mmCIF file of C-alpha atoms in Angstrom:
data_model
loop_
_atom_site.group_PDB
_atom_site.id
_atom_site.type_symbol
_atom_site.label_atom_id
_atom_site.label_comp_id
_atom_site.label_asym_id
_atom_site.label_seq_id
_atom_site.Cartn_x
_atom_site.Cartn_y
_atom_site.Cartn_z
ATOM 1 C CA MET A 1 -293.961 89.183 -172.450
ATOM 2 C CA LYS A 2 -294.055 89.368 -168.680
ATOM 3 C CA ARG A 3 -293.742 85.548 -168.427
ATOM 4 C CA ILE A 4 -290.722 85.502 -170.780
ATOM 5 C CA PHE A 5 -289.039 88.245 -168.755
ATOM 6 C CA THR A 6 -289.644 86.373 -165.504
ATOM 7 C CA ILE A 7 -288.200 83.131 -166.885
ATOM 8 C CA ALA A 8 -285.168 84.994 -168.220
ATOM 9 C CA VAL A 9 -284.553 86.617 -164.837
ATOM 10 C CA LEU A 10 -284.937 83.296 -163.013
ATOM 11 C CA SER A 11 -282.569 81.605 -165.480
ATOM 12 C CA ALA A 12 -279.949 84.297 -164.962
ATOM 13 C CA MET A 13 -280.289 83.992 -161.188
ATOM 14 C CA LEU A 14 -279.966 80.210 -161.398
ATOM 15 C CA ILE A 15 -276.883 80.357 -163.623
ATOM 16 C CA GLY A 16 -275.282 82.897 -161.294
ATOM 17 C CA SER A 17 -276.121 80.722 -158.297
ATOM 18 C CA LEU A 18 -274.654 77.616 -159.922
ATOM 19 C CA SER A 19 -271.460 79.495 -160.790
ATOM 20 C CA LEU A 20 -271.123 80.843 -157.258
ATOM 21 C CA ASN A 21 -271.763 77.451 -155.683
ATOM 22 C CA ALA A 22 -269.203 75.779 -157.956
ATOM 23 C CA GLN A 23 -266.582 78.231 -156.755
ATOM 24 C CA ASN A 24 -267.539 78.108 -153.101
ATOM 25 C CA LYS A 25 -267.671 74.308 -152.870
ATOM 26 C CA PHE A 26 -263.957 73.825 -153.606
ATOM 27 C CA LYS A 27 -261.962 72.375 -150.722
ATOM 28 C CA GLY A 28 -258.245 71.702 -150.969
ATOM 29 C CA ILE A 29 -254.649 72.904 -151.002
ATOM 30 C CA ILE A 30 -252.988 74.895 -153.787
ATOM 31 C CA LYS A 31 -249.228 74.352 -153.823
ATOM 32 C CA TYR A 32 -246.951 76.812 -155.633
ATOM 33 C CA THR A 33 -243.375 76.798 -156.884
ATOM 34 C CA ILE A 34 -241.341 80.020 -157.123
ATOM 35 C CA THR A 35 -238.678 80.139 -159.856
ATOM 36 C CA SER A 36 -236.221 82.728 -161.134
ATOM 37 C CA THR A 37 -237.271 83.832 -164.637
ATOM 38 C CA GLY A 38 -235.389 87.105 -165.252
ATOM 39 C CA ASP A 39 -232.312 87.658 -167.386
ATOM 40 C CA VAL A 40 -230.268 87.858 -164.181
ATOM 41 C CA PRO A 41 -230.707 84.617 -162.204
ATOM 42 C CA ILE A 42 -231.750 84.761 -158.554
ATOM 43 C CA ASN A 43 -230.711 82.132 -156.048
ATOM 44 C CA ILE A 44 -233.966 81.199 -154.319
ATOM 45 C CA PRO A 45 -233.355 79.250 -151.080
ATOM 46 C CA GLU A 46 -235.125 75.911 -150.933
ATOM 47 C CA GLU A 47 -237.226 76.979 -147.943
ATOM 48 C CA SER A 48 -238.511 79.967 -149.940
ATOM 49 C CA SER A 49 -239.089 78.171 -153.238
ATOM 50 C CA THR A 50 -242.557 76.871 -152.377
ATOM 51 C CA ALA A 51 -245.795 78.259 -150.956
ATOM 52 C CA GLU A 52 -249.331 77.087 -150.336
ATOM 53 C CA ILE A 53 -252.849 78.307 -149.689
ATOM 54 C CA LYS A 54 -255.508 76.184 -148.020
ATOM 55 C CA VAL A 55 -259.061 76.759 -149.251
ATOM 56 C CA MET A 56 -262.441 75.641 -147.986
ATOM 57 C CA GLY A 57 -265.417 77.323 -149.590
ATOM 58 C CA GLU A 58 -265.034 81.055 -148.999
ATOM 59 C CA GLN A 59 -262.246 80.513 -146.467
ATOM 60 C CA MET A 60 -258.515 80.729 -147.176
ATOM 61 C CA VAL A 61 -255.439 80.613 -144.976
ATOM 62 C CA THR A 62 -251.718 81.000 -145.654
ATOM 63 C CA SER A 63 -248.517 81.303 -143.669
ATOM 64 C CA SER A 64 -246.255 81.506 -146.732
ATOM 65 C CA LEU A 65 -244.008 84.572 -146.888
ATOM 66 C CA LEU A 66 -244.818 84.935 -150.579
ATOM 67 C CA PHE A 67 -248.371 85.967 -149.664
ATOM 68 C CA THR A 68 -247.889 87.474 -146.172
ATOM 69 C CA ASN A 69 -245.105 89.769 -147.492
ATOM 70 C CA SER A 70 -243.564 90.049 -144.011
ATOM 71 C CA PRO A 71 -241.703 87.610 -141.733
ATOM 72 C CA MET A 72 -243.626 89.149 -138.821
ATOM 73 C CA ILE A 73 -246.986 88.161 -140.318
ATOM 74 C CA ASN A 74 -247.291 84.482 -139.574
ATOM 75 C CA ARG A 75 -250.866 83.834 -140.706
ATOM 76 C CA ILE A 76 -253.555 85.472 -142.809
ATOM 77 C CA ILE A 77 -257.070 84.076 -142.642
ATOM 78 C CA GLN A 78 -259.843 85.154 -144.990
ATOM 79 C CA ASP A 79 -263.483 84.184 -144.575
ATOM 80 C CA GLY A 80 -265.579 85.644 -147.359
ATOM 81 C CA ARG A 81 -265.022 89.390 -147.162
ATOM 82 C CA LYS A 82 -263.449 89.297 -143.685
ATOM 83 C CA VAL A 83 -259.643 89.253 -143.391
ATOM 84 C CA THR A 84 -257.658 88.536 -140.207
ATOM 85 C CA VAL A 85 -253.905 89.217 -140.088
ATOM 86 C CA CYS A 86 -251.857 87.607 -137.278
ATOM 87 C CA GLN A 87 -248.528 89.215 -136.419
ATOM 88 C CA ASP A 88 -245.798 88.200 -133.988
ATOM 89 C CA LEU A 89 -243.802 91.325 -133.150
ATOM 90 C CA SER A 90 -242.162 89.873 -130.041
ATOM 91 C CA MET A 91 -238.620 89.837 -131.447
ATOM 92 C CA LEU A 92 -238.960 93.415 -132.695
ATOM 93 C CA LEU A 93 -240.168 94.561 -129.273
ATOM 94 C CA GLN A 94 -237.266 92.729 -127.627
ATOM 95 C CA TYR A 95 -234.868 94.529 -129.969
ATOM 96 C CA LEU A 96 -236.360 97.894 -129.016
ATOM 97 C CA ALA A 97 -236.193 97.015 -125.321
ATOM 98 C CA ALA A 98 -232.494 96.169 -125.714
ATOM 99 C CA LYS A 99 -232.084 99.690 -127.089
ATOM 100 C CA ASP A 100 -233.890 101.073 -123.984
ATOM 101 C CA ILE A 101 -236.918 102.053 -126.054
ATOM 102 C CA GLU A 102 -240.313 101.581 -124.437
ATOM 103 C CA LEU A 103 -243.379 102.178 -126.573
ATOM 104 C CA THR A 104 -246.244 104.176 -125.092
ATOM 105 C CA THR A 105 -248.918 102.960 -127.508
ATOM 106 C CA TYR A 106 -248.541 99.230 -126.806
ATOM 107 C CA SER A 107 -247.401 97.131 -123.851
ATOM 108 C CA GLY A 108 -248.291 93.531 -124.794
ATOM 109 C CA ASP A 109 -246.118 90.572 -125.778
ATOM 110 C CA GLY A 110 -246.300 91.381 -129.506
ATOM 111 C CA LYS A 111 -248.752 88.674 -130.551
ATOM 112 C CA ILE A 112 -251.569 90.644 -132.154
ATOM 113 C CA PHE A 113 -254.216 90.282 -134.815
ATOM 114 C CA THR A 114 -256.126 92.877 -136.801
ATOM 115 C CA ARG A 115 -259.337 92.528 -138.753
ATOM 116 C CA SER A 116 -260.692 94.244 -141.844
ATOM 117 C CA THR A 117 -263.682 93.730 -144.121
ATOM 118 C CA TYR A 118 -264.152 94.320 -147.838
ATOM 119 C CA THR A 119 -267.215 96.478 -148.489
ATOM 120 C CA GLN A 120 -269.177 96.317 -151.728
ATOM 121 C CA SER A 121 -267.690 99.702 -152.576
ATOM 122 C CA ASP A 122 -264.172 98.269 -152.098
ATOM 123 C CA ILE A 123 -264.976 95.387 -154.426
ATOM 124 C CA ASP A 124 -266.551 97.615 -157.071
ATOM 125 C CA SER A 125 -263.568 99.998 -157.020
ATOM 126 C CA LEU A 126 -261.110 97.200 -157.885
ATOM 127 C CA THR A 127 -262.121 97.230 -161.558
ATOM 128 C CA ILE A 128 -262.525 100.991 -162.087
ATOM 129 C CA PRO A 129 -259.692 102.252 -164.368
ATOM 130 C CA VAL A 130 -257.512 104.883 -162.664
ATOM 131 C CA THR A 131 -254.229 106.668 -163.346
ATOM 132 C CA GLU A 132 -252.902 106.336 -159.790
ATOM 133 C CA GLY A 133 -252.986 103.446 -157.362
ATOM 134 C CA PHE A 134 -254.095 100.290 -159.149
ATOM 135 C CA TYR A 135 -257.026 98.490 -160.743
ATOM 136 C CA ILE A 136 -257.774 95.048 -162.157
ATOM 137 C CA GLU A 137 -258.609 94.419 -165.799
ATOM 138 C CA TYR A 138 -260.165 91.041 -166.608
ATOM 139 C CA ILE A 139 -259.158 89.942 -170.116
ATOM 140 C CA ASP A 140 -261.866 88.099 -172.044
ATOM 141 C CA GLY A 141 -261.053 85.120 -174.262
ATOM 142 C CA GLN A 142 -257.674 84.255 -172.706
ATOM 143 C CA LYS A 143 -257.366 80.812 -171.105
ATOM 144 C CA LYS A 144 -254.749 78.175 -170.383
ATOM 145 C CA LYS A 145 -254.474 74.986 -168.356
ATOM 146 C CA ILE A 146 -252.531 75.206 -165.099
ATOM 147 C CA ALA A 147 -252.361 72.297 -162.641
ATOM 148 C CA GLY A 148 -255.363 70.755 -164.361
ATOM 149 C CA TYR A 149 -257.608 73.826 -164.120
ATOM 150 C CA ASP A 150 -258.756 76.317 -166.738
ATOM 151 C CA ALA A 151 -257.061 79.606 -165.861
ATOM 152 C CA LYS A 152 -258.335 83.007 -166.964
ATOM 153 C CA LEU A 153 -256.277 86.178 -167.341
ATOM 154 C CA ALA A 154 -256.442 89.261 -165.141
ATOM 155 C CA ARG A 155 -254.108 92.229 -165.543
ATOM 156 C CA ILE A 156 -253.109 94.355 -162.572
ATOM 157 C CA HIS A 157 -252.434 97.980 -163.527
ATOM 158 C CA ALA A 158 -250.201 99.533 -160.841
ATOM 159 C CA PHE A 159 -249.036 103.131 -161.194
ATOM 160 C CA ASP A 160 -245.840 104.469 -159.633
ATOM 161 C CA GLU A 161 -245.263 108.007 -158.358
ATOM 162 C CA GLU A 162 -244.379 109.195 -161.865
ATOM 163 C CA GLY A 163 -247.619 107.802 -163.285
ATOM 164 C CA LYS A 164 -246.002 104.877 -165.098
ATOM 165 C CA ASP A 165 -248.298 101.857 -165.456
ATOM 166 C CA ASN A 166 -246.474 98.725 -164.283
ATOM 167 C CA THR A 167 -248.657 95.788 -165.266
ATOM 168 C CA VAL A 168 -248.707 92.290 -163.799
ATOM 169 C CA ASP A 169 -250.567 89.442 -165.506
ATOM 170 C CA ILE A 170 -252.237 86.954 -163.196
ATOM 171 C CA TRP A 171 -253.712 83.686 -164.388
ATOM 172 C CA TYR A 172 -256.494 82.760 -161.975
ATOM 173 C CA SER A 173 -259.323 80.277 -161.454
ATOM 174 C CA ASP A 174 -262.760 81.480 -160.390
ATOM 175 C CA GLU A 175 -263.781 77.891 -159.640
ATOM 176 C CA MET A 176 -262.392 78.148 -156.108
ATOM 177 C CA GLY A 177 -261.954 80.597 -153.259
ATOM 178 C CA PRO A 178 -263.826 83.748 -152.190
ATOM 179 C CA GLU A 179 -265.120 86.480 -154.493
ATOM 180 C CA VAL A 180 -262.035 88.622 -153.784
ATOM 181 C CA ASN A 181 -258.586 87.305 -152.907
ATOM 182 C CA SER A 182 -256.929 89.515 -150.287
ATOM 183 C CA PHE A 183 -253.636 87.624 -150.724
ATOM 184 C CA VAL A 184 -253.297 88.814 -154.333
ATOM 185 C CA GLN A 185 -254.656 92.357 -154.783
ATOM 186 C CA GLY A 186 -258.326 91.355 -154.651
ATOM 187 C CA VAL A 187 -258.358 89.202 -157.795
ATOM 188 C CA LYS A 188 -261.445 87.003 -157.842
ATOM 189 C CA GLY A 189 -260.837 83.345 -157.148
ATOM 190 C CA MET A 190 -257.381 81.802 -156.794
ATOM 191 C CA PRO A 191 -254.135 82.826 -158.497
ATOM 192 C CA LEU A 192 -252.540 80.003 -160.458
ATOM 193 C CA GLU A 193 -249.625 81.832 -162.094
ATOM 194 C CA PHE A 194 -248.065 85.286 -162.030
ATOM 195 C CA SER A 195 -244.666 86.939 -162.387
ATOM 196 C CA GLN A 196 -243.055 89.736 -160.403
ATOM 197 C CA ASP A 197 -240.432 92.090 -161.817
ATOM 198 C CA LEU A 198 -237.865 92.727 -159.068
ATOM 199 C CA GLY A 199 -235.835 95.244 -161.061
ATOM 200 C CA ASP A 200 -232.289 95.056 -162.432
ATOM 201 C CA SER A 201 -233.388 92.360 -164.921
ATOM 202 C CA ARG A 202 -234.466 90.071 -162.077
ATOM 203 C CA ALA A 203 -237.870 88.409 -161.896
ATOM 204 C CA ILE A 204 -239.678 85.499 -160.305
ATOM 205 C CA THR A 205 -242.612 83.455 -161.532
ATOM 206 C CA VAL A 206 -245.074 81.821 -159.168
ATOM 207 C CA THR A 207 -246.890 78.784 -160.564
ATOM 208 C CA ALA A 208 -249.450 76.435 -159.041
ATOM 209 C CA THR A 209 -247.869 73.037 -159.590
ATOM 210 C CA GLU A 210 -250.270 70.888 -157.580
ATOM 211 C CA ILE A 211 -253.882 71.235 -156.465
ATOM 212 C CA ILE A 212 -254.918 68.665 -153.879
ATOM 213 C CA LYS A 213 -258.647 68.310 -153.296
ATOM 214 C CA GLY A 214 -259.723 67.726 -149.712
ATOM 215 C CA LYS A 215 -256.958 67.452 -147.071
ATOM 216 C CA VAL A 216 -258.176 70.546 -145.155
ATOM 217 C CA LYS A 217 -260.212 70.740 -141.946
ATOM 218 C CA ASP A 218 -262.070 73.419 -139.987
ATOM 219 C CA VAL A 219 -259.202 73.598 -137.508
ATOM 220 C CA ASP A 220 -256.862 74.842 -140.266
ATOM 221 C CA PHE A 221 -258.785 78.134 -140.381
ATOM 222 C CA LEU A 222 -258.860 78.857 -136.645
ATOM 223 C CA MET A 223 -257.006 81.719 -134.976
ATOM 224 C CA PRO A 224 -253.672 80.687 -133.425
ATOM 225 C CA ALA A 225 -253.668 80.658 -129.615
ATOM 226 C CA GLY A 226 -252.327 83.554 -127.568
ATOM 227 C CA TYR A 227 -253.076 86.409 -129.989
ATOM 228 C CA LYS A 228 -254.987 89.523 -128.909
ATOM 229 C CA GLU A 229 -256.900 91.870 -131.176
ATOM 230 C CA MET A 230 -255.575 95.366 -131.842
ATOM 231 C CA ASP A 231 -258.236 97.866 -132.877
ATOM 232 C CA ASP A 232 -257.776 100.323 -135.744
ATOM 233 C CA ALA A 233 -257.079 103.379 -133.557
ATOM 234 C CA THR A 234 -254.429 101.576 -131.487
ATOM 235 C CA LYS A 235 -252.898 100.086 -134.636
ATOM 236 C CA LYS A 236 -252.581 103.527 -136.256
ATOM 237 C CA ALA A 237 -250.938 105.071 -133.178
ATOM 238 C CA PHE A 238 -248.690 102.043 -132.695
ATOM 239 C CA ASN A 239 -247.513 102.012 -136.323
ATOM 240 C CA GLU A 240 -246.733 105.739 -136.207
ATOM 241 C CA GLU A 241 -244.726 105.446 -132.994
ATOM 242 C CA LEU A 242 -242.924 102.310 -134.189
ATOM 243 C CA SER A 243 -242.017 103.968 -137.481
ATOM 244 C CA GLU A 244 -240.592 106.993 -135.681
ATOM 245 C CA GLU A 245 -238.512 104.917 -133.248
ATOM 246 C CA LEU A 246 -237.070 102.755 -136.034
ATOM 247 C CA LYS A 247 -236.277 105.886 -138.039
ATOM 248 C CA TYR A 248 -234.330 107.353 -135.105
ATOM 249 C CA LEU A 249 -232.449 104.101 -134.605
ATOM 250 C CA GLN A 250 -231.466 104.017 -138.280
ATOM 251 C CA GLU A 251 -230.228 107.609 -138.103
ATOM 252 C CA ASP A 252 -228.151 106.791 -134.991
ATOM 253 C CA ASP A 253 -226.562 103.800 -136.723
ATOM 254 C CA GLU A 254 -225.550 106.009 -139.648
#
């Protein structure tokens, strides 16, 4: 009985190892197309109609606005559970200076990066059902082919202030990328298709249209030159002061 149990445990460990290695060995570029899919059409400029993520093992990098969610974030790099966000706030600081506003919490040129790390607790909490915030539900038995890969279905449950559950379905591949994807709510692997409801009968759908194996190098995942790290305490104070100053400026304009 003991021998059978040992073999079963070793088999499970081997299968898990093979699955992990298959995912972590992928190296390539995932190219996406963004299209208008709501009842009310959206004019998507050509320069915003595509996006890409470069992947090498557990590393990912993107500069696409679709995934950075801010024009001031010009690169996000993920290596396993570690995430580095590079921001260029130089134009914003110049705008404030033109308004005779000098920040007390920061005096650099605006090129900063911040770092964060997923803990095991963070990862575990992603799939715990809640009634506020969000969680991820992985749907068994649902598959479809996207860009030549078998995609599985994950459902993001996101609750608004009134407690309404606004769901987003994400088709993903766990054959590539890190164990959690910081670009897309922590879904495991790489997103291959998802839609976003923008309200007023408008929506967009993001679809992986091409997956190119290879074509990435170590240099693609390096930090850009000239950026300085901002620690958590400075970031918190800076964000609070910046928010207050922008709020005052908005009130003055009104």
